[in-house]
Tab-separated table of C-alpha atoms in Angstrom:
chain	number	residue	atom	x	y	z
A	1	UNK	CA	73.829	177.284	-248.317
A	2	UNK	CA	73.908	174.407	-250.511
A	3	UNK	CA	70.456	173.194	-249.065
A	4	UNK	CA	68.876	175.817	-250.632
A	5	UNK	CA	70.919	176.067	-253.635
A	6	UNK	CA	70.282	172.498	-254.433
A	7	UNK	CA	66.241	172.624	-253.583
A	8	UNK	CA	66.194	175.315	-256.248
A	9	UNK	CA	68.088	173.095	-258.787
A	10	UNK	CA	66.013	170.544	-257.644
A	11	UNK	CA	63.314	171.792	-259.132
A	12	UNK	CA	64.355	172.066	-262.294
A	13	UNK	CA	65.491	168.711	-262.686
A	14	UNK	CA	61.709	167.488	-261.866
A	15	UNK	CA	60.683	170.520	-264.330
A	16	UNK	CA	62.779	168.131	-266.850
A	17	UNK	CA	61.882	165.027	-266.135
A	18	UNK	CA	58.100	165.999	-267.424
A	19	UNK	CA	56.885	164.872	-270.663
A	20	UNK	CA	54.884	167.572	-272.905
A	21	UNK	CA	51.768	167.287	-272.006
A	22	UNK	CA	48.701	166.068	-274.035
A	23	UNK	CA	46.075	168.632	-274.662
A	24	UNK	CA	42.741	166.780	-273.731
A	25	UNK	CA	39.937	166.793	-276.366
A	26	UNK	CA	36.661	165.012	-275.833
A	27	UNK	CA	37.462	161.397	-276.738
A	28	UNK	CA	34.380	160.035	-276.661
A	29	UNK	CA	32.887	162.499	-279.459
A	30	UNK	CA	31.187	161.187	-282.638
A	31	UNK	CA	34.042	161.749	-284.659
A	32	UNK	CA	36.207	159.572	-282.347
A	33	UNK	CA	39.064	162.100	-282.932
A	34	UNK	CA	42.424	161.415	-281.395
A	35	UNK	CA	43.915	164.061	-279.066
A	36	UNK	CA	46.397	166.842	-280.265
A	37	UNK	CA	49.411	167.062	-278.686
A	38	UNK	CA	51.079	170.180	-277.131
A	39	UNK	CA	52.062	172.045	-280.348
A	40	UNK	CA	55.894	171.934	-280.848
A	41	UNK	CA	56.328	176.180	-280.487
A	42	UNK	CA	54.389	176.167	-277.247
A	43	UNK	CA	55.649	178.187	-274.605
A	44	UNK	CA	55.127	174.561	-272.079
A	45	UNK	CA	56.829	172.690	-274.972
A	46	UNK	CA	59.826	175.089	-275.274
A	47	UNK	CA	59.860	174.835	-271.378
A	48	UNK	CA	59.976	171.323	-271.459
A	49	UNK	CA	62.529	171.122	-273.740
A	50	UNK	CA	64.662	173.379	-272.172
A	51	UNK	CA	64.190	172.324	-268.994
A	52	UNK	CA	65.591	169.084	-270.284
A	53	UNK	CA	68.473	170.618	-271.730
A	54	UNK	CA	69.508	172.357	-268.730
A	55	UNK	CA	69.384	169.169	-266.717
A	56	UNK	CA	71.542	167.377	-269.354
A	57	UNK	CA	73.939	170.317	-269.186
A	58	UNK	CA	74.147	170.099	-265.548
A	59	UNK	CA	74.627	166.267	-265.733
A	60	UNK	CA	77.423	166.970	-268.417
A	61	UNK	CA	79.311	169.771	-266.300
A	62	UNK	CA	78.528	171.790	-269.275
A	63	UNK	CA	77.484	175.329	-267.167
A	64	UNK	CA	77.634	177.668	-270.287
A	65	UNK	CA	74.696	175.457	-272.011
A	66	UNK	CA	73.049	175.402	-268.587
A	67	UNK	CA	73.162	179.172	-268.276
A	68	UNK	CA	71.885	180.019	-272.072
A	69	UNK	CA	69.010	177.787	-271.235
A	70	UNK	CA	68.268	179.644	-267.656
A	71	UNK	CA	68.009	182.587	-269.917
A	72	UNK	CA	65.933	181.488	-272.146
A	73	UNK	CA	63.327	180.134	-269.553
A	74	UNK	CA	63.605	183.410	-267.763
A	75	UNK	CA	63.020	185.437	-270.947
A	76	UNK	CA	60.049	183.329	-271.021
A	77	UNK	CA	58.734	182.709	-267.705
A	78	UNK	CA	59.150	186.660	-266.609
A	79	UNK	CA	57.251	185.934	-263.451
A	80	UNK	CA	58.985	182.358	-262.155
A	81	UNK	CA	61.538	183.060	-260.008
A	82	UNK	CA	62.529	179.994	-259.956
A	83	UNK	CA	64.440	180.180	-262.599
A	84	UNK	CA	66.699	183.413	-262.102
A	85	UNK	CA	67.154	182.006	-258.194
A	86	UNK	CA	68.383	178.702	-260.199
A	87	UNK	CA	71.014	181.134	-262.123
A	88	UNK	CA	71.847	183.200	-259.104
A	89	UNK	CA	72.991	179.781	-257.289
A	90	UNK	CA	74.980	178.400	-260.421
A	91	UNK	CA	76.961	181.715	-260.712
A	92	UNK	CA	78.153	181.479	-256.929
A	93	UNK	CA	78.635	177.613	-257.472
A	94	UNK	CA	81.097	178.744	-260.341
A	95	UNK	CA	83.024	181.795	-257.725
A	96	UNK	CA	81.648	184.133	-260.250
A	97	UNK	CA	80.241	186.235	-257.444
A	98	UNK	CA	79.455	189.707	-259.080
A	99	UNK	CA	77.105	187.953	-261.544
A	100	UNK	CA	75.541	186.319	-258.750
A	101	UNK	CA	75.219	189.203	-256.540
A	102	UNK	CA	74.023	191.182	-259.417
A	103	UNK	CA	71.058	188.466	-259.844
A	104	UNK	CA	70.070	187.863	-256.442
A	105	UNK	CA	69.637	191.256	-256.007
A	106	UNK	CA	67.556	191.703	-259.033
A	107	UNK	CA	65.525	188.809	-257.514
A	108	UNK	CA	65.133	190.492	-254.010
A	109	UNK	CA	63.651	194.043	-256.068
A	110	UNK	CA	60.857	191.704	-256.966
A	111	UNK	CA	60.639	189.260	-253.757
A	112	UNK	CA	62.467	190.357	-250.550
A	113	UNK	CA	61.590	187.224	-248.629
A	114	UNK	CA	63.126	184.726	-251.599
A	115	UNK	CA	65.569	182.589	-249.086
A	116	UNK	CA	67.814	181.941	-252.383
A	117	UNK	CA	67.883	185.531	-252.951
A	118	UNK	CA	68.769	186.683	-249.426
A	119	UNK	CA	71.578	183.432	-249.474
A	120	UNK	CA	73.000	184.621	-252.416
A	121	UNK	CA	73.443	188.135	-251.781
A	122	UNK	CA	74.661	188.081	-248.567
A	123	UNK	CA	77.189	184.842	-249.515
A	124	UNK	CA	78.385	186.531	-252.414
A	125	UNK	CA	78.911	190.645	-251.374
A	126	UNK	CA	80.837	188.833	-248.255
A	127	UNK	CA	83.201	187.373	-250.808
A	128	UNK	CA	83.359	190.870	-252.938
A	129	UNK	CA	84.072	192.503	-249.574
A	130	UNK	CA	81.009	194.259	-249.358
A	131	UNK	CA	80.749	193.718	-245.622
A	132	UNK	CA	78.434	196.597	-245.009
A	133	UNK	CA	75.968	195.565	-248.009
A	134	UNK	CA	75.985	192.017	-247.186
A	135	UNK	CA	75.184	192.612	-243.501
A	136	UNK	CA	71.766	193.127	-243.931
A	137	UNK	CA	71.124	190.202	-246.128
A	138	UNK	CA	72.497	188.085	-243.251
A	139	UNK	CA	69.857	189.554	-240.881
A	140	UNK	CA	66.878	189.015	-242.828
A	141	UNK	CA	68.058	185.481	-243.809
A	142	UNK	CA	68.074	184.713	-239.791
A	143	UNK	CA	64.573	186.371	-239.441
A	144	UNK	CA	63.070	184.464	-241.794
A	145	UNK	CA	64.619	181.138	-241.626
A	146	UNK	CA	65.711	181.100	-238.034
A	147	UNK	CA	69.145	179.620	-239.696
A	148	UNK	CA	72.011	179.933	-236.803
A	149	UNK	CA	74.539	179.649	-239.266
A	150	UNK	CA	73.229	183.206	-240.768
A	151	UNK	CA	73.046	184.578	-237.351
A	152	UNK	CA	76.392	183.592	-236.799
A	153	UNK	CA	77.771	185.203	-239.739
A	154	UNK	CA	75.649	188.388	-238.548
A	155	UNK	CA	77.429	188.968	-235.313
A	156	UNK	CA	80.632	188.252	-237.361
A	157	UNK	CA	80.716	191.416	-240.041
A	158	UNK	CA	78.859	193.394	-237.079
A	159	UNK	CA	82.257	192.473	-235.332
A	160	UNK	CA	84.350	192.906	-237.952
A	161	UNK	CA	82.594	196.780	-238.917
A	162	UNK	CA	83.148	197.051	-235.200
A	163	UNK	CA	79.683	197.426	-234.514
A	164	UNK	CA	80.089	195.732	-231.285
A	165	UNK	CA	77.086	196.257	-229.219
A	166	UNK	CA	74.988	195.017	-231.974
A	167	UNK	CA	77.465	192.213	-232.423
A	168	UNK	CA	77.541	191.685	-228.617
A	169	UNK	CA	73.705	191.192	-228.900
A	170	UNK	CA	73.390	188.639	-231.582
A	171	UNK	CA	76.535	186.438	-230.025
A	172	UNK	CA	74.300	186.539	-226.652
A	173	UNK	CA	71.131	185.508	-228.382
A	174	UNK	CA	73.207	182.533	-230.432
A	175	UNK	CA	74.913	181.496	-226.929
A	176	UNK	CA	71.142	181.286	-225.023
A	177	UNK	CA	69.283	179.219	-228.293
A	178	UNK	CA	69.314	175.264	-227.283
A	179	UNK	CA	69.503	174.593	-230.863
A	180	UNK	CA	73.069	175.870	-231.425
A	181	UNK	CA	74.374	173.327	-228.917
A	182	UNK	CA	73.484	171.014	-231.410
A	183	UNK	CA	75.250	172.577	-234.353
A	184	UNK	CA	78.891	172.488	-235.181
A	185	UNK	CA	80.582	174.939	-237.331
A	186	UNK	CA	84.463	173.942	-238.735
A	187	UNK	CA	87.522	176.222	-238.223
A	188	UNK	CA	91.365	175.947	-239.409
A	189	UNK	CA	94.195	174.035	-237.677
A	190	UNK	CA	98.149	175.288	-237.824
A	191	UNK	CA	98.442	172.334	-239.997
A	192	UNK	CA	95.875	173.752	-242.639
A	193	UNK	CA	93.340	170.836	-241.748
A	194	UNK	CA	89.938	171.408	-240.411
A	195	UNK	CA	88.615	171.046	-237.142
A	196	UNK	CA	84.978	170.721	-236.173
A	197	UNK	CA	84.053	172.833	-232.646
A	198	UNK	CA	80.067	173.401	-231.237
A	199	UNK	CA	78.069	176.591	-232.713
A	200	UNK	CA	78.263	177.900	-228.898
A	201	UNK	CA	81.930	177.842	-228.549
A	202	UNK	CA	82.433	179.438	-231.693
A	203	UNK	CA	79.801	182.227	-230.354
A	204	UNK	CA	81.915	182.091	-227.209
A	205	UNK	CA	85.181	182.577	-228.923
A	206	UNK	CA	83.712	185.777	-231.317
A	207	UNK	CA	82.667	187.167	-228.204
A	208	UNK	CA	85.842	187.023	-226.634
A	209	UNK	CA	87.339	189.025	-229.933
A	210	UNK	CA	84.674	191.740	-229.103
A	211	UNK	CA	85.569	192.026	-225.591
A	212	UNK	CA	89.291	192.100	-226.466
A	213	UNK	CA	88.570	194.824	-229.127
A	214	UNK	CA	87.004	197.091	-226.841
A	215	UNK	CA	89.801	196.552	-224.401
A	216	UNK	CA	87.739	194.293	-221.607
A	217	UNK	CA	90.666	191.364	-221.336
A	218	UNK	CA	89.009	190.042	-218.299
A	219	UNK	CA	85.696	189.570	-220.164
A	220	UNK	CA	87.619	188.284	-223.240
A	221	UNK	CA	89.305	185.590	-221.231
A	222	UNK	CA	86.090	184.417	-219.763
A	223	UNK	CA	84.358	184.246	-222.752
A	224	UNK	CA	87.914	182.315	-224.289
A	225	UNK	CA	87.771	180.197	-221.440
A	226	UNK	CA	83.650	178.871	-222.163
A	227	UNK	CA	84.744	177.879	-225.218
A	228	UNK	CA	87.411	176.174	-223.866
A	229	UNK	CA	85.335	174.467	-221.829
A	230	UNK	CA	82.774	173.784	-224.645
A	231	UNK	CA	85.501	172.122	-227.003
A	232	UNK	CA	88.927	172.131	-224.615
A	233	UNK	CA	91.110	171.564	-228.249
A	234	UNK	CA	89.777	174.693	-229.980
A	235	UNK	CA	93.025	176.220	-231.400
A	236	UNK	CA	91.845	179.358	-232.634
A	237	UNK	CA	90.353	179.956	-228.957
A	238	UNK	CA	93.718	178.638	-227.330
A	239	UNK	CA	95.702	181.052	-229.414
A	240	UNK	CA	93.251	184.100	-228.594
A	241	UNK	CA	93.531	183.195	-225.075
A	242	UNK	CA	97.106	183.370	-225.412
A	243	UNK	CA	97.521	186.241	-226.858
A	244	UNK	CA	95.924	187.950	-223.795
């Protein structure tokens, strides 16, 4: 989710470098009046100032000041969703999952197609253990963006919630998607390091777990073996196969 979060932050950083605009007047009039600058108490001037302070606070790792400025920008610009999206992302990065979930859910009430809102809501609710509530946000995120990791998360949550038929449908969609072969996921090793495996191998391993829970040992074995054919050193698939 980092790409979309960083994109939301980038919007504000770009705004931060914008200088207060000049209110154009007719410079060619007979009096030769000098164009006036934006009044210091105008909304635009305050927005520019708050955006600059927000950017500095983020640069200096002062999240408390950054949050205050985002709240002020949200209050002054209630129709601009980029500010609550950035706040939700900031709360998530700070691991304040309750706050990030609440902000994201409020965003989705106003725009149910906000990718940042869906992403933050899905991952925050998952972190809070609210898997049933997280699941539809992962599903929507995949449908709207085509993101395959969201599809993998969808299938894993369906498996965790014992929605086995739905999980199989999702995992089979992932296995059939040609783009999945080009993407990788990280899994922990026994020595606490991380191991990178292809998303298709991860999907086959998950498929094996689904079949195992359903009591279909033969199908589970086939799926684990498929995972190992793709990534022979996939430790988790090896353990799952040995455990049948």
